[in-house]
Short mmCIF file of C-alpha atoms and ligand atoms in Angstrom, two decimals:
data_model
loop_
_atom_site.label_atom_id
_atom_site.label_comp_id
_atom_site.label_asym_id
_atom_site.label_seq_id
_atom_site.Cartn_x
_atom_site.Cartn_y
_atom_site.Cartn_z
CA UNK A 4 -11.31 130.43 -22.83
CA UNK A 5 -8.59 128.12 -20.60
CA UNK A 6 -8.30 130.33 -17.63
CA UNK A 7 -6.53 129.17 -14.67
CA UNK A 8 -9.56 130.48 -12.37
CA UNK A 9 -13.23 130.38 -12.48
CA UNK A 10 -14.90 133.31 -14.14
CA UNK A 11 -16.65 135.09 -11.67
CA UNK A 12 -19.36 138.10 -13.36
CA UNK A 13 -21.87 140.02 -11.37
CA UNK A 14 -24.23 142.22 -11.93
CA UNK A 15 -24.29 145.34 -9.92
CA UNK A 16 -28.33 146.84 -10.48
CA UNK A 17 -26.80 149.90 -8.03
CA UNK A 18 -30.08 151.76 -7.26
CA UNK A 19 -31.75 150.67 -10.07
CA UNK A 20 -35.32 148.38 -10.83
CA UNK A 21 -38.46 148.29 -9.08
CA UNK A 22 -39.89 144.53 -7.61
CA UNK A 23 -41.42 144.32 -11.06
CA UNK A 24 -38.50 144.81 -13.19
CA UNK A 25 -35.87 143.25 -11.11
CA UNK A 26 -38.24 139.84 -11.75
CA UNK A 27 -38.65 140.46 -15.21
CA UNK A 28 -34.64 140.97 -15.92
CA UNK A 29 -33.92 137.86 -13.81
CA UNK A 30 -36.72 135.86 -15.40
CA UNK A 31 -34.94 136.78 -18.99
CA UNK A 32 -31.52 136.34 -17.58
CA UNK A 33 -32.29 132.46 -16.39
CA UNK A 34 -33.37 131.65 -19.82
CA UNK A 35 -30.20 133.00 -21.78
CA UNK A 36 -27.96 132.05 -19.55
CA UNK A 37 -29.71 128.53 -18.83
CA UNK A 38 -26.44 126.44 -20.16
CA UNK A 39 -23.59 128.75 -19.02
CA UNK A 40 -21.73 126.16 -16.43
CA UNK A 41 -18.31 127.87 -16.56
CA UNK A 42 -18.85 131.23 -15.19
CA UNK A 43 -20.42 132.19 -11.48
CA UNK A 44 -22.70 134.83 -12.27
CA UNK A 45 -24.11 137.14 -9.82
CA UNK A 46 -26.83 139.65 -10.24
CA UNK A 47 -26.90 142.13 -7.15
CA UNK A 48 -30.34 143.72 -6.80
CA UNK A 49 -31.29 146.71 -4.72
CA UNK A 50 -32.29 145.46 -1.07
CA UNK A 51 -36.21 145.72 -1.48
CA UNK A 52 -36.03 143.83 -4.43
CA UNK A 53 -33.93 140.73 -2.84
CA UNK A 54 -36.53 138.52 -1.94
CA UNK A 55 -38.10 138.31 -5.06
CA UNK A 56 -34.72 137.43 -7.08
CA UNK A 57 -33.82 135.20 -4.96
CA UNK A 58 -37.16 133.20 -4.84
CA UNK A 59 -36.91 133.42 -8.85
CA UNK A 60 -33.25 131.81 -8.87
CA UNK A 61 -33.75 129.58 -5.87
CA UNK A 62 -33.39 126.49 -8.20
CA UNK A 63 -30.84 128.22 -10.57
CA UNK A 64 -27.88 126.07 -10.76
CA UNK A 65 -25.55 128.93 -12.08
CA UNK A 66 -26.62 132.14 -10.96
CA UNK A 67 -26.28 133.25 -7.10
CA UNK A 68 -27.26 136.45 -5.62
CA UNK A 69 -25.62 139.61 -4.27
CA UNK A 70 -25.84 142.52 -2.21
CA UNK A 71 -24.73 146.04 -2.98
CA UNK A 72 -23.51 146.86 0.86
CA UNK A 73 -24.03 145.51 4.30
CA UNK A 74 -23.32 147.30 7.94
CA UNK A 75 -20.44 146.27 9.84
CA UNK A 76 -23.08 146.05 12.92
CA UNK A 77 -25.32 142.84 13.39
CA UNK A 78 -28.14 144.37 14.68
CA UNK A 79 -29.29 147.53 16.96
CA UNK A 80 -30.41 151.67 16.40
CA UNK A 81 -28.85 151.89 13.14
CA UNK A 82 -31.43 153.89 10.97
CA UNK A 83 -31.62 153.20 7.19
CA UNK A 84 -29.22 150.37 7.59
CA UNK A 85 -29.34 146.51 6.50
CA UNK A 86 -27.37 143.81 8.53
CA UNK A 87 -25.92 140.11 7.32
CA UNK A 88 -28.22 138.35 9.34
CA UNK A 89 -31.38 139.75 6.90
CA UNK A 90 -29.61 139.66 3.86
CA UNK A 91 -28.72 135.55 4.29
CA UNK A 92 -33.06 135.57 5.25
CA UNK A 93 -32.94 135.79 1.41
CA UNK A 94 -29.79 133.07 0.69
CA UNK A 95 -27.33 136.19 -0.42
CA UNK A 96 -24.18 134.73 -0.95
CA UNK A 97 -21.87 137.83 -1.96
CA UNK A 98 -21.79 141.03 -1.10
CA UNK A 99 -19.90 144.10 -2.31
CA UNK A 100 -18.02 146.49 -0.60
CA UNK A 101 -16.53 149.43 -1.01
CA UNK A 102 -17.95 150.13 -4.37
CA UNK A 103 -16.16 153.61 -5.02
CA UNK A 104 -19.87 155.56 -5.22
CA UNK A 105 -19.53 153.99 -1.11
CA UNK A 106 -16.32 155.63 -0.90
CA UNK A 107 -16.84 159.02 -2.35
CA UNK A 108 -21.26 159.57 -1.38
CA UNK A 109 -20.90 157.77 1.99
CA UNK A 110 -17.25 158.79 2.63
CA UNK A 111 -16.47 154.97 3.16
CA UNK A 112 -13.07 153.94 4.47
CA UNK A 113 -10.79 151.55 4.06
CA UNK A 114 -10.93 150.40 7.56
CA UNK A 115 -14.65 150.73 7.32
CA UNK A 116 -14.57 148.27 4.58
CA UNK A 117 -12.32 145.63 6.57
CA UNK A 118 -15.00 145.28 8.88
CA UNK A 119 -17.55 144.67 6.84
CA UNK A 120 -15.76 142.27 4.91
CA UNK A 121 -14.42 140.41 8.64
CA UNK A 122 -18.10 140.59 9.16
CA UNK A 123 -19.17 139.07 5.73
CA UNK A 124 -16.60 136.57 5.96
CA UNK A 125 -17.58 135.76 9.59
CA UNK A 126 -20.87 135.00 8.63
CA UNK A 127 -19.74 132.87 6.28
CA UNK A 128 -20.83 135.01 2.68
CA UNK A 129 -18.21 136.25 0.23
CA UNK A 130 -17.38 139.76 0.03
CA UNK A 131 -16.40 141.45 -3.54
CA UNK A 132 -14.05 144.20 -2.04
CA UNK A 133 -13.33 147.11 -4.67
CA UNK A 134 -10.59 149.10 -5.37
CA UNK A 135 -9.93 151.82 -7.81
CA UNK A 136 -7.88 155.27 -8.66
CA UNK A 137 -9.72 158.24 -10.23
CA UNK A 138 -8.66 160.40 -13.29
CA UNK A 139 -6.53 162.69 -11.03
CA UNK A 140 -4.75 159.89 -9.24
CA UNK A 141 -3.89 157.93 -12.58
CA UNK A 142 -2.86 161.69 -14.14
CA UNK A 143 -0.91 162.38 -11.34
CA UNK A 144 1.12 159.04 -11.00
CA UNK A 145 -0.72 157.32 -8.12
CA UNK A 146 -2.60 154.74 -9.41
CA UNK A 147 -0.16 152.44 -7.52
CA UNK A 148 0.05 154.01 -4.16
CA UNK A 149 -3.56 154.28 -4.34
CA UNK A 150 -4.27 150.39 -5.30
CA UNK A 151 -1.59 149.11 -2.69
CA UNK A 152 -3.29 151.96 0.46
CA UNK A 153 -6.82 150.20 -0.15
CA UNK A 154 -5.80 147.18 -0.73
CA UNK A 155 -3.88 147.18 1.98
CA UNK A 156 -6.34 148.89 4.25
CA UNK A 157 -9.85 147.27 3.07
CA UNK A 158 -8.53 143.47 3.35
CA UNK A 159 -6.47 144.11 6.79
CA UNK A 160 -6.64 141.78 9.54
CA UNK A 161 -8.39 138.82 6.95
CA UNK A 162 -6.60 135.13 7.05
CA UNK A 163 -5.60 133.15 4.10
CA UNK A 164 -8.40 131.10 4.15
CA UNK A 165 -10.72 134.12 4.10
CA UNK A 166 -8.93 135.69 1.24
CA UNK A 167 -9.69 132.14 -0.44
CA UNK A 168 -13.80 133.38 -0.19
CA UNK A 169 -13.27 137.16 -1.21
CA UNK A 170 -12.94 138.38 -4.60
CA UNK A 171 -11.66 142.02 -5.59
CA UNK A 172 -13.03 144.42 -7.58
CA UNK A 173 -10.74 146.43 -9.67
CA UNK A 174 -12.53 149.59 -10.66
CA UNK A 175 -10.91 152.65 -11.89
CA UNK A 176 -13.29 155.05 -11.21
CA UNK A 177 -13.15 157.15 -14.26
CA UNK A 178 -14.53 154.19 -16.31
CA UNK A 179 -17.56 153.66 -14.39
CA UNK A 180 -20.38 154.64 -16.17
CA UNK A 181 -18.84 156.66 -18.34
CA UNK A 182 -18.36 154.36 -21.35
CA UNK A 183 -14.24 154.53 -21.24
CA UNK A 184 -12.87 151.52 -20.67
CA UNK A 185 -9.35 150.38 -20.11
CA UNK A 186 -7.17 148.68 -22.36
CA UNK A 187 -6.59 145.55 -21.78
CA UNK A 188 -3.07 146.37 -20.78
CA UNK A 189 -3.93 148.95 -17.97
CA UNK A 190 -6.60 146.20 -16.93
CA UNK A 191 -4.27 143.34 -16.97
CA UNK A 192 -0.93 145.67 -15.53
CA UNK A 193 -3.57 146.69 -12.52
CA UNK A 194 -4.73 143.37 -11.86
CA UNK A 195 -1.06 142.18 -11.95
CA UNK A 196 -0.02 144.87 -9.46
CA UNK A 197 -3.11 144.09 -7.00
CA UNK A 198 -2.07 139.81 -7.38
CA UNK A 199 1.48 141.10 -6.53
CA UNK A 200 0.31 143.38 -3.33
CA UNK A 201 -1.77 140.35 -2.11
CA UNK A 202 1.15 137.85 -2.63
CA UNK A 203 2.77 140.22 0.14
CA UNK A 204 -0.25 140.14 2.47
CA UNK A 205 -0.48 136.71 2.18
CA UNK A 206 1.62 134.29 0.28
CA UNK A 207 1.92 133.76 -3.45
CA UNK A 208 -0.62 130.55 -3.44
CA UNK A 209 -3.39 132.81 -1.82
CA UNK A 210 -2.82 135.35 -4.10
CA UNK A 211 -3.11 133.54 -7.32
CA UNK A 212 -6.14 132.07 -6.56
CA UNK A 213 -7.50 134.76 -5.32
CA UNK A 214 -10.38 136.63 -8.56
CA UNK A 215 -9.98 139.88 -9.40
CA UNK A 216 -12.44 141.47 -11.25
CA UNK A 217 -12.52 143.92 -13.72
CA UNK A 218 -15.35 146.72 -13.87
CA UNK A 219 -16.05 150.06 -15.60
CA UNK A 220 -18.11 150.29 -18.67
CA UNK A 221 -17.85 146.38 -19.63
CA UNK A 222 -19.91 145.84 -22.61
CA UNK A 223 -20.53 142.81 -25.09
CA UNK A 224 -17.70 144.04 -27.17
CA UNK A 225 -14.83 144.27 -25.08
CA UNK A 226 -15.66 141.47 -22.94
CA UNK A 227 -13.80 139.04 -24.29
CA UNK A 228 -10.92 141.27 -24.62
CA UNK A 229 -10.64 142.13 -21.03
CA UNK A 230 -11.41 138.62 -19.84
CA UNK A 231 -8.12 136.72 -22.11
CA UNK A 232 -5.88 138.66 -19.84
CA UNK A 233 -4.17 136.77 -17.97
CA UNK A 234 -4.67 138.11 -14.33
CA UNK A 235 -8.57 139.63 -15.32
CA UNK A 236 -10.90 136.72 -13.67
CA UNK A 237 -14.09 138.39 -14.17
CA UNK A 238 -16.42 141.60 -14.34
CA UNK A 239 -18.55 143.67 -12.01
CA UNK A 240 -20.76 145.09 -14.58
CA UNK A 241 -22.91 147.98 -14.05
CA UNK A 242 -25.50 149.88 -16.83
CA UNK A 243 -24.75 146.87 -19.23
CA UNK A 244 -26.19 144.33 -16.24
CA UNK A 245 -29.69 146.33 -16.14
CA UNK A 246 -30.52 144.65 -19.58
CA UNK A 247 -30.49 140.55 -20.04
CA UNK A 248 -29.49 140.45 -23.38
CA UNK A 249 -26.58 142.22 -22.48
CA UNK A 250 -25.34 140.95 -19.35
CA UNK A 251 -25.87 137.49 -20.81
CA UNK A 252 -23.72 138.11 -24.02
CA UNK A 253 -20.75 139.86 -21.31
CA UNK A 254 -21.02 136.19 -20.31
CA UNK A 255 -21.34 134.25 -22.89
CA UNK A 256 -18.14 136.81 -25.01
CA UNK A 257 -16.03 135.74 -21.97
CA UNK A 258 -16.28 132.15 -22.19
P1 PGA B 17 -20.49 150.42 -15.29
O1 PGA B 17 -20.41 150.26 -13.68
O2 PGA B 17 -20.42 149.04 -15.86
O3 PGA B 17 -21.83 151.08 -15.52
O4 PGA B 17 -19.35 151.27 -15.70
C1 PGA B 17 -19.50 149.36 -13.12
C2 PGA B 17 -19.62 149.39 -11.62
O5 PGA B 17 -19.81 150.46 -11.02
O6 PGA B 17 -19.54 148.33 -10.96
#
């Protein structure tokens, strides 16, 4: 597939694998996806299993690693919580925010978000920011005003050149996990509306090189689909990422 930006695909585990079977999915992963050169791939493994992974990918030439969230704090009495500075111990490169089970079980906000992602970006990783309307908001007529309020609000206060090192996460949240996907079109008319809010924030050139992301129930069989679209410049892929075979043929369908 010509696109005019670099496939980006990560896995999100969410809180999913022990030590033992986050090595054996990445250890089956490497080998399928040994020759893919034209998609970043990330897998995103619960925190406790992040060492491991990354030791088993350290000489991987295509596939990086992820976290699933970060605090906006570098350090200090913050019970239960990870900062930057640990996660780059283990060479994390991304790191997602604002995934919309965030939003609704920790009551994330959109400024909440912003500073993580200043913080990410700060520290020189690159956050996947995500984005999404639920069932009622699409129903009622407000996907839009919903895309454009956390858009707006999660990447406030970033720079051009930061946007340049953050990718966004479309996610409509009634597709997550529940095996409905979008069409192509409400993918692709989404991702167009996002490209067209960032071209305000920032300028056109940011905003069309920015990646945004696709996510909610991605499977083998509607990968490529989603991915021809013009404005859809990856996945964040959730129960189809917890199985090699799978994730690897998401990847391979979208090439
Ligand atoms: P899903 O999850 O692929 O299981 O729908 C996507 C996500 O939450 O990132």
């Amino acid at each position: 597939m010509n696109k005019e930006r670099k496939l980006i695909i990560a896995g999100n585990w969410k809180m999913n694998k022990t030590v033992a079977e986050a090595l054996a999915l990445v250890k089956n992963l490497k080998l399928e996806v040994e020759k893919v050169k034209e998609v970043d791939i990330v897998v995103c493994p619960p925190f406790a299993a992040l060492e491991s992974v990354s030791k088993e990918i350290l000489e991987s030439k295509n596939i990086r690693l992820g976290a699933q969230n970060v605090s906006e704090n570098n350090f200090g009495a913050y019970t239960g919580e990870i900062c930057i500075g640990m996660l780059k111990e283990f060479s994390v490169r991304y790191v997602i925010l604002g995934h919309s089970e965030r939003r609704q079980y920790q009551k994330e906000s959109d400024a909440l978000i912003s500073k993580k992602a200043k913080a990410v970006l700060g520290a020189s990783l690159k956050p996947i920011v995500c984005v999404g309307e639920t069932l009622a908001e699409r129903e009622g007529g407000l996907m839009e005003k919903v895309l454009e309020t956390q858009v707006r609000g999660s990447l406030a206060g970033l720079t051009s050149e930061q946007m340049n090192e953050t990718t966004v996460a479309y996610e409509p949240v009634w597709a997550i996990g529940t095996g409905k996907t979008a069409t192509t079109q409400q993918a692709q008319d989404a991702h167009a509306f996002i490209r067209g809010i960032l071209a305000k924030m920032f300028d056109e050139n940011t905003a069309r090189k920015v990646r945004i992301q696709y996510g909610g129930s991605v499977k083998p069989n509607n990968a490529h689909e989603l991915m021809s679209q013009q404005d859809v410049d990856g996945a964040l892929v959730g129960g189809a990422a917890l199985e090699a075979r799978s994730f690897a043929d998401i990847i391979k369908n979208s090439i």
